[in-house]
Each structure stands twice: as structure tokens, then as C-alpha cells.
Coordinates of C-alpha atoms in Angstrom, one line a residue:
X1 CA 94.6 23.8 -48.5
X2 CA 92.0 26.6 -50.2
X3 CA 88.5 26.0 -50.5
X4 CA 88.1 22.6 -52.2
X5 CA 85.0 23.9 -53.8
X6 CA 86.7 26.9 -55.9
X7 CA 87.6 24.6 -58.9
X8 CA 83.0 23.2 -58.8
X9 CA 81.4 26.3 -59.7
X10 CA 82.6 28.3 -62.5
X11 CA 84.8 31.1 -62.2
X12 CA 82.5 34.2 -62.4
X13 CA 83.6 37.5 -64.2
X14 CA 83.1 40.5 -62.6
X15 CA 82.1 43.7 -64.4
X16 CA 83.6 46.2 -61.9
X17 CA 86.3 45.3 -59.2
X18 CA 87.0 48.3 -56.5
X19 CA 88.6 48.4 -53.1
X20 CA 89.1 51.7 -51.3
X21 CA 92.4 53.2 -51.7
X22 CA 95.1 51.9 -49.3
X23 CA 92.9 49.1 -47.9
X24 CA 95.1 45.2 -48.7
X25 CA 98.2 47.4 -48.9
X26 CA 101.1 45.4 -48.2
X27 CA 101.9 45.3 -44.8
X28 CA 104.2 42.7 -43.1
X29 CA 105.5 41.6 -39.6
X30 CA 108.1 39.3 -40.9
X31 CA 111.7 39.7 -39.0
X32 CA 114.1 41.1 -41.6
X33 CA 116.8 38.8 -40.1
X34 CA 114.9 35.1 -40.5
X35 CA 116.3 32.6 -42.3
X36 CA 115.0 32.4 -46.3
X37 CA 112.4 29.9 -46.6
X38 CA 113.4 27.2 -49.3
X39 CA 111.0 26.1 -51.8
X40 CA 112.0 22.7 -53.8
X41 CA 111.0 22.2 -57.3
X42 CA 111.1 21.0 -60.6
X43 CA 109.6 23.9 -62.7
X44 CA 112.5 25.6 -63.7
X45 CA 111.8 29.1 -65.8
X46 CA 112.7 28.9 -69.8
X47 CA 112.6 33.0 -69.3
X48 CA 113.2 35.7 -67.3
X49 CA 111.0 38.0 -69.5
X50 CA 106.9 38.2 -69.0
X51 CA 107.0 39.2 -73.0
X52 CA 107.8 35.5 -74.1
X53 CA 106.2 33.7 -70.9
X54 CA 103.1 31.0 -71.5
X55 CA 104.8 28.4 -69.4
X56 CA 106.3 27.5 -66.0
X57 CA 108.4 30.8 -66.1
X58 CA 104.9 32.2 -64.3
X59 CA 105.8 30.3 -61.2
X60 CA 108.5 32.9 -60.3
X61 CA 107.1 35.5 -62.1
X62 CA 103.8 35.5 -59.7
X63 CA 106.3 36.2 -56.9
X64 CA 108.3 39.3 -58.5
X65 CA 106.1 41.0 -60.9
X66 CA 103.1 42.6 -60.0
X67 CA 99.8 42.5 -62.5
X68 CA 96.9 44.8 -62.3
X69 CA 94.9 42.2 -61.0
X70 CA 95.1 39.2 -58.4
X71 CA 93.7 36.9 -55.9
X72 CA 93.4 36.9 -52.0
X73 CA 94.4 33.8 -50.0
X74 CA 90.9 31.2 -50.7
X75 CA 89.5 33.9 -53.9
X76 CA 88.6 32.6 -56.7
X77 CA 87.3 36.0 -58.3
X78 CA 90.0 38.7 -59.3
X79 CA 91.0 41.6 -57.1
X80 CA 92.8 44.9 -57.6
X81 CA 96.7 44.5 -57.0
X82 CA 98.4 47.3 -59.2
X83 CA 94.9 48.9 -59.5
X84 CA 93.6 50.5 -57.0
X85 CA 90.0 49.7 -59.2
X86 CA 88.9 48.2 -62.6
X87 CA 85.8 48.1 -64.2
X88 CA 83.9 47.6 -67.9
X89 CA 82.6 50.9 -68.5
X90 CA 80.3 49.9 -71.2
X91 CA 77.4 47.6 -71.7
X92 CA 79.3 45.3 -74.2
X93 CA 82.2 44.4 -72.4
X94 CA 84.7 46.0 -75.1
X95 CA 86.3 48.8 -73.1
X96 CA 87.8 48.0 -69.5
X97 CA 89.5 50.7 -67.3
X98 CA 91.7 50.5 -64.7
X99 CA 93.2 53.1 -62.2
X100 CA 96.3 52.5 -60.4
X101 CA 97.3 52.9 -56.9
X102 CA 98.9 55.6 -55.7
X103 CA 103.0 56.1 -55.3
X104 CA 103.6 52.8 -57.2
X105 CA 107.1 52.1 -57.6
X106 CA 109.6 49.0 -59.3
X107 CA 112.1 47.9 -57.3
X108 CA 114.8 49.7 -58.8
X109 CA 112.9 52.9 -57.4
X110 CA 111.3 54.2 -60.5
X111 CA 108.0 55.3 -60.7
X112 CA 105.5 53.0 -61.9
X113 CA 102.6 54.9 -64.0
X114 CA 100.2 54.4 -66.3
X115 CA 102.5 55.0 -69.4
X116 CA 104.5 51.9 -68.0
X117 CA 101.8 49.6 -67.9
X118 CA 100.5 50.6 -71.7
X119 CA 104.1 50.2 -72.5
X120 CA 104.1 46.7 -70.8
X121 CA 101.5 45.5 -72.9
X122 CA 102.0 47.4 -76.0
X123 CA 106.1 44.9 -76.0
X124 CA 104.4 41.5 -75.8
X125 CA 102.1 42.2 -78.7
X126 CA 105.1 44.1 -80.6
X127 CA 107.7 41.2 -80.0
X128 CA 104.9 38.8 -80.4
X129 CA 107.0 35.8 -79.5
X130 CA 105.8 32.5 -81.0
X131 CA 103.8 30.5 -78.4
X132 CA 104.0 33.1 -76.3
X133 CA 101.4 35.5 -74.4
X134 CA 100.2 37.6 -77.1
X135 CA 98.3 34.8 -77.5
X136 CA 96.1 36.1 -74.5
X137 CA 95.5 39.3 -75.8
X138 CA 94.1 38.1 -79.5
X139 CA 90.7 40.5 -78.6
X140 CA 93.2 43.6 -77.5
X141 CA 93.1 46.4 -79.8
X142 CA 94.5 49.2 -78.3
X143 CA 95.8 50.6 -75.1
X144 CA 94.9 54.5 -74.1
X145 CA 96.3 56.2 -70.8
X146 CA 94.3 59.2 -69.1
X147 CA 96.7 61.1 -66.8
X148 CA 99.5 59.1 -64.8
X149 CA 97.4 56.4 -63.4
X150 CA 94.3 55.5 -65.4
X151 CA 94.6 52.7 -68.2
X152 CA 92.2 52.2 -70.9
X153 CA 91.5 48.6 -72.6
X154 CA 90.0 48.8 -76.0
X155 CA 89.0 45.5 -77.1
X156 CA 88.2 44.3 -80.9
X157 CA 85.3 42.4 -79.8
X158 CA 83.3 41.6 -76.5
X159 CA 85.6 39.2 -74.3
X160 CA 83.9 38.9 -70.1
X161 CA 87.4 36.9 -69.6
X162 CA 89.5 39.9 -70.0
X163 CA 89.5 40.8 -66.1
X164 CA 91.5 37.0 -65.7
X165 CA 93.6 37.6 -68.4
X166 CA 95.2 40.2 -66.7
X167 CA 95.7 38.2 -63.4
X168 CA 98.2 36.5 -65.0
X169 CA 101.5 36.9 -64.4
X170 CA 102.2 37.4 -68.8
X171 CA 100.3 40.4 -67.9
X172 CA 103.0 41.8 -65.4
X173 CA 103.8 45.4 -65.4
X174 CA 107.5 45.8 -66.5
X175 CA 109.8 49.5 -66.2
X176 CA 110.5 50.8 -69.8
X177 CA 113.8 52.0 -68.8
X178 CA 114.9 48.2 -68.3
X179 CA 112.9 46.4 -71.1
X180 CA 113.6 47.3 -75.0
X181 CA 110.1 47.9 -76.5
X182 CA 111.0 45.3 -79.9
X183 CA 112.7 42.5 -78.4
X184 CA 112.9 40.5 -74.8
X185 CA 115.5 41.8 -72.1
X186 CA 118.5 39.8 -71.9
X187 CA 120.7 38.5 -68.5
X188 CA 119.4 37.1 -64.9
X189 CA 118.0 40.6 -63.7
X190 CA 114.1 41.3 -63.2
X191 CA 113.0 44.8 -62.8
X192 CA 109.5 44.2 -60.9
X193 CA 106.9 45.6 -58.5
X194 CA 105.9 42.6 -56.9
X195 CA 106.1 41.5 -53.1
X196 CA 109.7 40.2 -53.9
X197 CA 112.9 41.3 -55.8
X198 CA 115.0 39.1 -57.3
X199 CA 118.3 39.4 -55.5
X200 CA 120.4 36.5 -57.8
X201 CA 119.5 33.9 -60.1
X202 CA 121.6 30.8 -61.2
X203 CA 119.5 29.7 -64.0
X204 CA 118.3 26.0 -63.5
X205 CA 119.7 26.1 -59.7
X206 CA 118.7 28.9 -57.7
X207 CA 116.6 32.1 -57.3
X208 CA 116.8 34.3 -54.4
X209 CA 113.7 36.4 -53.5
X210 CA 114.5 38.8 -51.1
X211 CA 111.7 42.1 -49.8
X212 CA 110.2 44.4 -52.0
X213 CA 110.3 47.4 -49.9
X214 CA 108.4 49.5 -52.5
X215 CA 106.0 47.3 -52.8
X216 CA 102.2 48.0 -52.7
X217 CA 99.6 46.1 -53.6
X218 CA 97.3 42.9 -52.7
X219 CA 99.9 40.3 -51.1
X220 CA 100.4 40.7 -47.0
X221 CA 103.9 39.2 -47.1
X222 CA 104.5 36.7 -44.0
X223 CA 108.2 36.1 -44.6
X224 CA 111.3 38.2 -45.5
X225 CA 113.0 36.3 -47.6
X226 CA 112.6 32.7 -50.0
X227 CA 115.2 31.0 -51.8
X228 CA 113.7 28.6 -54.3
X229 CA 116.1 25.9 -55.2
X230 CA 115.5 23.9 -58.9
X231 CA 115.6 20.1 -59.3
X232 CA 116.3 18.0 -62.2
X233 CA 114.6 14.7 -60.3
X234 CA 112.0 14.2 -57.6
X235 CA 114.1 11.9 -55.4
X236 CA 117.0 14.3 -55.0
X237 CA 114.0 17.0 -54.4
X238 CA 112.5 15.0 -51.6
X239 CA 115.8 13.5 -49.8
X240 CA 116.7 17.3 -49.3
X241 CA 113.4 17.8 -48.2
X242 CA 113.9 15.0 -45.5
X243 CA 117.4 16.1 -44.9
X244 CA 116.4 19.8 -44.1
X245 CA 118.3 21.2 -46.6
X246 CA 115.0 22.9 -48.0
X247 CA 111.5 23.4 -46.1
X248 CA 108.9 23.2 -48.9
X249 CA 108.4 21.2 -52.1
X250 CA 106.4 22.3 -54.6
X251 CA 105.9 21.2 -58.2
X252 CA 107.3 17.6 -59.0
X253 CA 106.5 15.5 -56.6
X254 CA 106.7 11.9 -57.9
X255 CA 103.8 9.6 -57.5
X256 CA 105.6 7.4 -55.0
X257 CA 107.1 10.4 -53.6
X258 CA 103.6 11.6 -52.5
X259 CA 102.7 7.9 -51.4
X260 CA 105.6 7.7 -49.2
X261 CA 105.2 11.2 -47.3
X262 CA 101.3 10.8 -47.1
X263 CA 102.4 7.2 -45.1
X264 CA 105.1 8.2 -43.1
X265 CA 104.1 12.0 -42.4
X266 CA 104.2 11.8 -39.3
X267 CA 107.3 10.0 -38.1
X268 CA 109.3 12.2 -40.5
X269 CA 108.0 15.2 -38.8
X270 CA 106.7 16.4 -42.6
X271 CA 102.8 17.6 -43.9
X272 CA 101.6 16.9 -47.1
X273 CA 98.7 18.8 -48.4
X274 CA 96.3 17.8 -51.1
X275 CA 94.3 20.1 -53.4
X276 CA 92.3 19.6 -56.7
X277 CA 93.3 21.1 -59.4
X278 CA 92.1 21.9 -62.9
X279 CA 95.9 20.9 -64.4
X280 CA 95.8 18.5 -67.2
X281 CA 98.5 16.4 -69.0
X282 CA 97.8 15.9 -72.9
X283 CA 99.5 14.6 -76.2
X284 CA 99.8 16.9 -79.2
X285 CA 99.8 16.1 -82.9
X286 CA 102.1 18.2 -85.1
X287 CA 100.5 18.7 -88.8
X288 CA 104.0 19.2 -89.8
X289 CA 104.8 15.4 -90.1
X290 CA 103.7 13.1 -92.3
X291 CA 102.6 10.6 -89.8
X292 CA 101.0 12.7 -87.2
X293 CA 99.1 14.9 -89.5
X294 CA 97.1 11.4 -90.6
X295 CA 93.4 12.0 -88.7
X296 CA 93.5 8.1 -89.5
X297 CA 96.7 7.6 -87.2
X298 CA 95.7 10.3 -84.2
X299 CA 92.6 8.3 -84.0
X300 CA 94.0 5.0 -83.5
X301 CA 96.1 6.6 -80.7
X302 CA 93.1 7.4 -79.4
X303 CA 91.3 4.3 -79.3
X304 CA 94.2 2.4 -77.9
X305 CA 95.4 4.6 -75.1
X306 CA 94.3 2.9 -71.6
X307 CA 94.0 6.4 -69.0
X308 CA 92.8 4.2 -66.3
X309 CA 95.9 2.2 -66.6
X310 CA 98.1 4.7 -66.7
X311 CA 96.4 6.6 -63.7
X312 CA 96.6 3.8 -61.3
X313 CA 100.0 2.1 -62.5
X314 CA 102.1 4.9 -62.8
X315 CA 100.5 7.6 -61.2
X316 CA 99.4 5.4 -58.1
X317 CA 96.1 7.0 -58.4
X318 CA 97.3 10.8 -57.7
X319 CA 95.4 11.5 -61.0
X320 CA 92.6 11.0 -62.6
X321 CA 91.8 9.8 -66.3
X322 CA 90.4 12.8 -68.2
X323 CA 88.5 12.3 -71.8
X324 CA 88.1 16.0 -72.6
X325 CA 90.4 19.3 -72.9
X326 CA 88.0 21.2 -70.2
X327 CA 88.8 19.4 -66.8
X328 CA 86.2 18.2 -64.4
X329 CA 84.9 21.4 -62.6
X330 CA 84.5 23.9 -65.3
X331 CA 81.6 24.6 -67.6
X332 CA 81.5 22.5 -70.5
X333 CA 83.4 19.5 -69.4
X334 CA 82.5 16.5 -71.2
X335 CA 83.8 13.1 -71.8
X336 CA 84.2 13.0 -75.5
X337 CA 86.7 10.9 -76.1
X338 CA 85.2 8.0 -73.8
X339 CA 81.9 8.7 -75.7
X340 CA 83.3 8.4 -79.1
X341 CA 85.8 5.7 -78.5
X342 CA 84.9 3.6 -75.6
X343 CA 87.4 1.4 -73.9
X344 CA 90.7 1.0 -75.0
X345 CA 90.8 -1.9 -78.5
X346 CA 93.3 -3.0 -80.8
X347 CA 90.2 -4.4 -82.9
X348 CA 88.9 -0.9 -83.5
X349 CA 92.2 1.0 -84.1
X350 CA 93.0 -1.6 -86.8
X351 CA 90.2 -1.1 -88.2
X352 CA 90.4 2.5 -88.3
X353 CA 93.9 2.3 -89.9
X354 CA 92.3 -0.3 -92.0
X355 CA 90.2 1.7 -93.8
X356 CA 92.4 5.0 -94.1
X357 CA 94.5 2.3 -96.6
X358 CA 97.5 1.6 -93.7
X359 CA 98.6 -1.4 -93.5
X360 CA 102.2 -1.2 -92.4
X361 CA 103.3 -0.9 -88.3
X362 CA 103.0 3.2 -88.1
X363 CA 106.5 4.6 -86.8
X364 CA 105.7 7.4 -83.9
X365 CA 108.3 9.6 -82.4
X366 CA 106.9 11.0 -78.6
X367 CA 108.7 13.6 -76.9
X368 CA 108.8 14.6 -73.5
X369 CA 111.0 17.0 -71.2
X370 CA 112.6 15.1 -68.5
X371 CA 112.6 17.8 -65.7
X372 CA 109.2 19.8 -65.8
X373 CA 106.7 17.5 -64.5
X374 CA 108.3 15.2 -62.0
X375 CA 110.2 11.7 -61.9
X376 CA 106.5 9.8 -63.1
X377 CA 106.5 11.7 -66.6
X378 CA 109.9 8.9 -68.3
X379 CA 107.8 6.2 -66.3
X380 CA 104.5 7.6 -68.0
X381 CA 105.9 7.8 -71.6
X382 CA 107.4 4.1 -71.5
X383 CA 103.9 3.1 -70.3
X384 CA 102.3 5.2 -73.2
X385 CA 105.1 3.3 -75.5
X386 CA 103.9 -0.3 -74.4
X387 CA 99.8 0.5 -74.5
X388 CA 100.8 1.6 -78.1
X389 CA 103.2 -0.9 -79.3
X390 CA 101.2 -3.8 -77.7
X391 CA 98.2 -3.0 -80.0
X392 CA 100.4 -4.5 -82.9
X393 CA 99.9 -1.1 -84.7
X394 CA 102.3 1.0 -83.8
X395 CA 106.4 1.2 -83.3
X396 CA 107.4 4.1 -80.9
X397 CA 110.5 5.8 -80.0
X398 CA 110.6 7.9 -76.9
X399 CA 113.2 11.0 -76.8
X400 CA 113.4 14.1 -74.3
X401 CA 114.9 17.1 -73.1
X402 CA 114.9 19.5 -70.4
X403 CA 112.5 21.9 -70.1
X404 CA 114.1 25.3 -71.6
X405 CA 115.1 23.4 -74.5
X406 CA 112.1 21.4 -74.6
X407 CA 109.6 24.2 -74.9
X408 CA 112.4 25.9 -77.5
X409 CA 112.0 22.7 -79.8
X410 CA 108.1 22.4 -79.5
X411 CA 107.7 26.3 -80.1
X412 CA 109.6 25.8 -83.2
X413 CA 107.7 22.8 -84.4
X414 CA 110.6 20.3 -84.2
X415 CA 108.4 17.4 -82.6
X416 CA 105.8 15.1 -84.0
X417 CA 104.3 14.3 -81.0
X418 CA 104.7 15.8 -77.7
X419 CA 103.5 15.8 -74.2
X420 CA 102.3 19.0 -72.8
X421 CA 100.6 19.7 -69.1
X422 CA 98.4 22.8 -68.4
X423 CA 98.1 24.6 -65.5
X424 CA 95.4 27.2 -66.0
X425 CA 95.9 30.9 -66.5
X426 CA 92.5 31.6 -65.3
X427 CA 89.5 29.1 -64.3
X428 CA 87.6 29.8 -67.2
X429 CA 86.8 26.6 -69.8
X430 CA 88.0 29.3 -72.4
X431 CA 91.2 28.9 -71.1
X432 CA 91.1 24.9 -72.2
X433 CA 90.5 25.6 -75.5
X434 CA 91.6 29.2 -76.6
X435 CA 95.2 28.7 -76.2
X436 CA 95.7 25.8 -78.2
X437 CA 93.8 26.8 -81.3
X438 CA 94.7 29.2 -83.7
X439 CA 97.4 30.4 -85.8
X440 CA 99.6 31.9 -82.8
X441 CA 99.0 29.4 -79.9
X442 CA 100.7 28.1 -76.8
X443 CA 101.8 25.2 -78.4
X444 CA 103.7 26.3 -81.4
X445 CA 102.0 24.3 -84.0
X446 CA 99.0 26.4 -85.7
X447 CA 95.4 24.5 -85.2
X448 CA 93.1 26.5 -87.6
X449 CA 89.7 25.7 -86.7
X450 CA 87.5 29.0 -87.9
X451 CA 84.5 27.4 -85.8
X452 CA 86.0 27.8 -82.6
X453 CA 88.0 31.0 -83.5
X454 CA 85.6 32.5 -85.1
X455 CA 82.2 31.5 -84.0
X456 CA 82.4 30.0 -80.8
X457 CA 84.9 31.7 -78.6
X458 CA 83.3 35.3 -79.9
X459 CA 80.1 34.1 -79.0
X460 CA 81.0 32.8 -75.6
X461 CA 83.2 35.9 -74.4
X462 CA 80.0 38.0 -75.0
X463 CA 78.2 36.1 -72.4
X464 CA 79.5 38.1 -68.8
X465 CA 77.4 34.9 -67.1
X466 CA 80.2 32.4 -67.4
X467 CA 77.7 29.7 -66.0
X468 CA 75.8 30.2 -69.3
X469 CA 78.1 28.9 -71.8
X470 CA 78.2 25.3 -72.0
X471 CA 76.6 24.7 -74.9
X472 CA 79.5 26.7 -77.0
X473 CA 82.4 24.7 -75.2
X474 CA 80.8 21.4 -75.6
X475 CA 80.6 22.6 -79.2
X476 CA 84.3 23.3 -79.6
X477 CA 85.1 20.2 -77.3
X478 CA 83.3 17.8 -79.9
X479 CA 85.4 19.4 -82.8
X480 CA 88.5 18.2 -80.7
X481 CA 87.5 15.2 -80.2
X482 CA 86.7 14.7 -83.8
X483 CA 89.9 16.1 -84.8
X484 CA 91.9 14.1 -82.4
X485 CA 95.0 16.7 -82.9
X486 CA 95.0 17.2 -78.9
X487 CA 94.4 14.1 -76.8
X488 CA 93.7 14.8 -72.7
X489 CA 95.5 12.1 -70.6
X490 CA 94.9 13.0 -67.0
X491 CA 93.6 15.5 -64.4
X492 CA 95.8 16.2 -61.5
X493 CA 96.0 17.7 -58.0
X494 CA 98.2 19.5 -56.6
X495 CA 100.3 18.2 -53.4
X496 CA 102.7 20.4 -51.8
X497 CA 104.7 18.8 -48.9
X498 CA 106.6 21.2 -46.0
X499 CA 108.6 20.3 -42.8
X500 CA 106.4 20.8 -39.8
X501 CA 107.9 24.1 -38.8
X502 CA 106.4 25.8 -41.9
X503 CA 103.0 27.3 -42.0
X504 CA 100.8 28.9 -44.4
X505 CA 100.4 25.8 -46.8
X506 CA 96.4 26.2 -46.6
X507 CA 96.6 29.4 -48.7
X508 CA 100.1 29.1 -50.5
X509 CA 98.2 27.9 -54.0
X510 CA 96.5 30.3 -56.4
X511 CA 93.6 29.9 -58.7
X512 CA 96.2 29.1 -61.5
X513 CA 97.9 26.8 -59.2
X514 CA 101.3 28.7 -58.6
X515 CA 103.0 29.2 -55.0
X516 CA 102.6 32.3 -53.7
X517 CA 105.4 32.7 -51.9
X518 CA 104.6 35.2 -49.5
X519 CA 102.1 33.4 -47.7
X520 CA 104.5 30.9 -46.3
X521 CA 106.1 31.4 -42.8
X522 CA 108.1 29.6 -39.8
X523 CA 105.8 28.4 -37.1
X524 CA 108.1 30.1 -34.5
X525 CA 108.0 33.2 -35.7
X526 CA 104.3 33.5 -35.6

């Protein structure tokens, strides 16, 4: 896979990113008449509009839209994509300027210029979807254009992470002619400038991608077409791989499936690649719920949970127990929940509740998505229910929905306690704190923490050396531990499985653990 050391050091933010005009522009020898590579996943989009997307929808968007900055294979630092060069033009990291490549066009042939870039960012902030990507642009004050090719971002405060934000699919450039300025685009069409164009889309079932011949950017496409098939269950997806109905699997492999393929890959002519990631899984407590808003209840839950049992018994050690919201491998990682709570203890949990005047059995409703995170999610929540009820302190009801309606539900604040996974927008500790706090955040449930949002995050963002911000993030994490509004469960790994005729798996996953489809190819074609 990609460099295994990628996640171990902090990802440095570059003050200046530039390239020679024309270098890295898309070129491909992929045969136009080659069969599409079919990729299976359980991660279906909830939206096709970048202005609404802060979830798994990014995985499709990564391949059909284009941001200003992106990542070359194996790289951990951003490089120009739609841009030719980008840099901070002041000493305080508050003015960031990008110059676009010459001759950019959208997949429909319309010109992509500086005005289109400004339009794309302005509409994200104007539409301001609850739980949407506007939360990534809290430091963006205004966007200015200079001629047809220069875009200048003026920030309200120093923010050394801003170049990393620009790499995310949420910051995709859209065609002003097709995307309304004040509302989301309806329908199943996409107009982007990425390596592929969306040829057809059957919601929840299939997305057919074909070459975007207008593309100019960082990607070097190794194939001419990709079809993404969406599955509701991991076992169905694995069967399709073994039956050669699909050629690649990413996102949603169950633990048993992973172990089975690892054990029998030679005899079944399959390959599987494991990579460390900073993906995390966690529980969210909604302060609107009468039980979930009680700190004693939250802390009692945290005291009972047995992460090692969850990781071993349910996930077959394909994940690792996690005791902080910032995962291992990033600056600021701690073991706060273990330090404060130690090993699981029903006795300690009972004391927490009793001291708060709670003597009755606490009723809790836990929600999870039935299809987003693979077949292990249901057993995992059944294990959480077993652990909580075995303490004698809780009675637990489990409920689930498919991802599309599930995400709509948590954005509306419908769930008392719910499970979420988080794949980083970019690999910096900031991205494991900032998206979850504030009046508007990625969870749809306001989490007011002035100490974090008004002091610790601004202080850390003023530091361009991202290895020098551990103190701020350790403090922020202790606040999260004390509140127990978010309870981390495990840190995952990325598993990509494929038939033996597929090449490119070593480069196909980017730093945000999304698949860059253009890296895949048929071995027989090269």
C-alpha cells in the first residue's frame, strides 16, 4: 500500500505549494475500449452536491470533482490540482492565494475560472447545510478574484490548516451554470472537472464513471472507466468479488471477511492489502435527550465500556481500542479515557450514578447505520448493548437506519445516542477536534466549548509547525474526556481486496482514506 509511515509523523502544512506549468497534467495510456473496473463498496453517497457533503459522499466526489489542491500517490503533503500554485502571501497565515492552471474546463465544456472557484466557496457558506462542510470554513472571511486565474482567500484569523481544507472534496469546484447559488442542486447529475465524468447514477445501486477528457490536474489516470456498485451487506459484496462480478472491494469488508480472504487469498486468486489509518469509531451523546444530556450517565457508560472485548470478539483484531478522539500517529494523541476510567467497572459506574442521585435503571436508545460501516456494525452495537446491560445499570434499545436516512436523522438531532465513524478530512489533529465542537458541526448536535473553539483551536492554527501544537490538543482532549459527550471506541485499518488481475492497490488510498479510482488498472493491459 502507500507509505506506512504516512500517519506516524504529523502532517506538515506547507506555506508555499507550487509547480512548473504543465507538470503533472493528466496523461493516460488507458485503452478506451477496456472493460470498466468494477469496485464494490458499502459506502453509498447521501448527496451529490459538495455543498451538502461532509460524509461518505466524498468517496464518489473525490473522483468526479476537483479541488484546488490534492495528493500525489504516496504523498502526505498537498500539491496543486486545479491550481498551478498556492501560497500564503503574508507572514500571519491569513491570506492564501492560488493561481489556476491555464485552460481548465468542466466536464460539460464550460470554462473553469477564478469566478467559478469563488462561486463554489461562496455557495457553501450561503447554503450553510446543517452538519455540512461550511463547518470547515469557519476561518474563511471572504474570497477575492484577481483576473481569470487568481483566487485569494482572506481568513479571519491565522489558520495554518487552511491548505489542508482545500484538499477535501467538500471544496470541489462546481459550474455556476448548473449549481444554484442559494440551494442544493437536485437530480442525479454531476458537473465537475475531475478525472472522471459521471455517466449514469442509480441511487444506492451504481455509479458509472467515464473519462473526463477535459481534465487537467494532478491525477494520472490508469484506466478509462470505473463502475462503482453499492452493497447493503458485506457478505453479498464478497460473494460478488469471488464470483468475479466485481473486481475490487473497498469500504465495508466485515472482520470475518477480512480474515477469510487473508487466509485463503492464494487459493481463491485474490489479493488483500492492509494499511494503517486514522479512521476512528465513536459514540455521540445528544444534549437534547434527558438521559444523554446527564454527565453522570455519560461517564457511567464510559466506565462500563470494554473496548478490548469489542475489538477482539467482534472485529477479530482488525481494529484497535481507542481512548481519545485524536488517533494514534497524530500529534496530541492521548489515552485520556483509560487514564481517567481505567478498566471497565460496573461498581465504579454505579457509584457515578448514585452520587448523581440516579438509582433506577437508566433507559438508553442507541442508533447505528445498517449499511455504512459494513456487516460488523450490528454485532458491534449488540456487544455494546450486552456490556451495558450486564452492568445492571442500563436497559438498552437498539435502532438502525440505512445511511442516507440515518445521516439525515442525526443532522436533525433525532437520536439520543448514536454511532459515527470518522475518516479524516485531512491528517492533522485539528480535524479530530474542530469538526465535532461548536454551534455548527459535523454531528448536527451543537457542542459549545468556548475553551476549545475560542482559545485552543485558534492558538494551534496560528502555528505553522504542526508538530509544535501537542499541548493545545492534549488540553482539548481532556475537556472532551471530562464532558464525555463523545466516547471513542476504536481506531481502524484500511483493507482493500481485489482479484489478482487488478494492479495499483499500493497507491489507491489517499490520506483521507478515500479511493482514487484512477490508480486502478488491469494487469493484462500494462
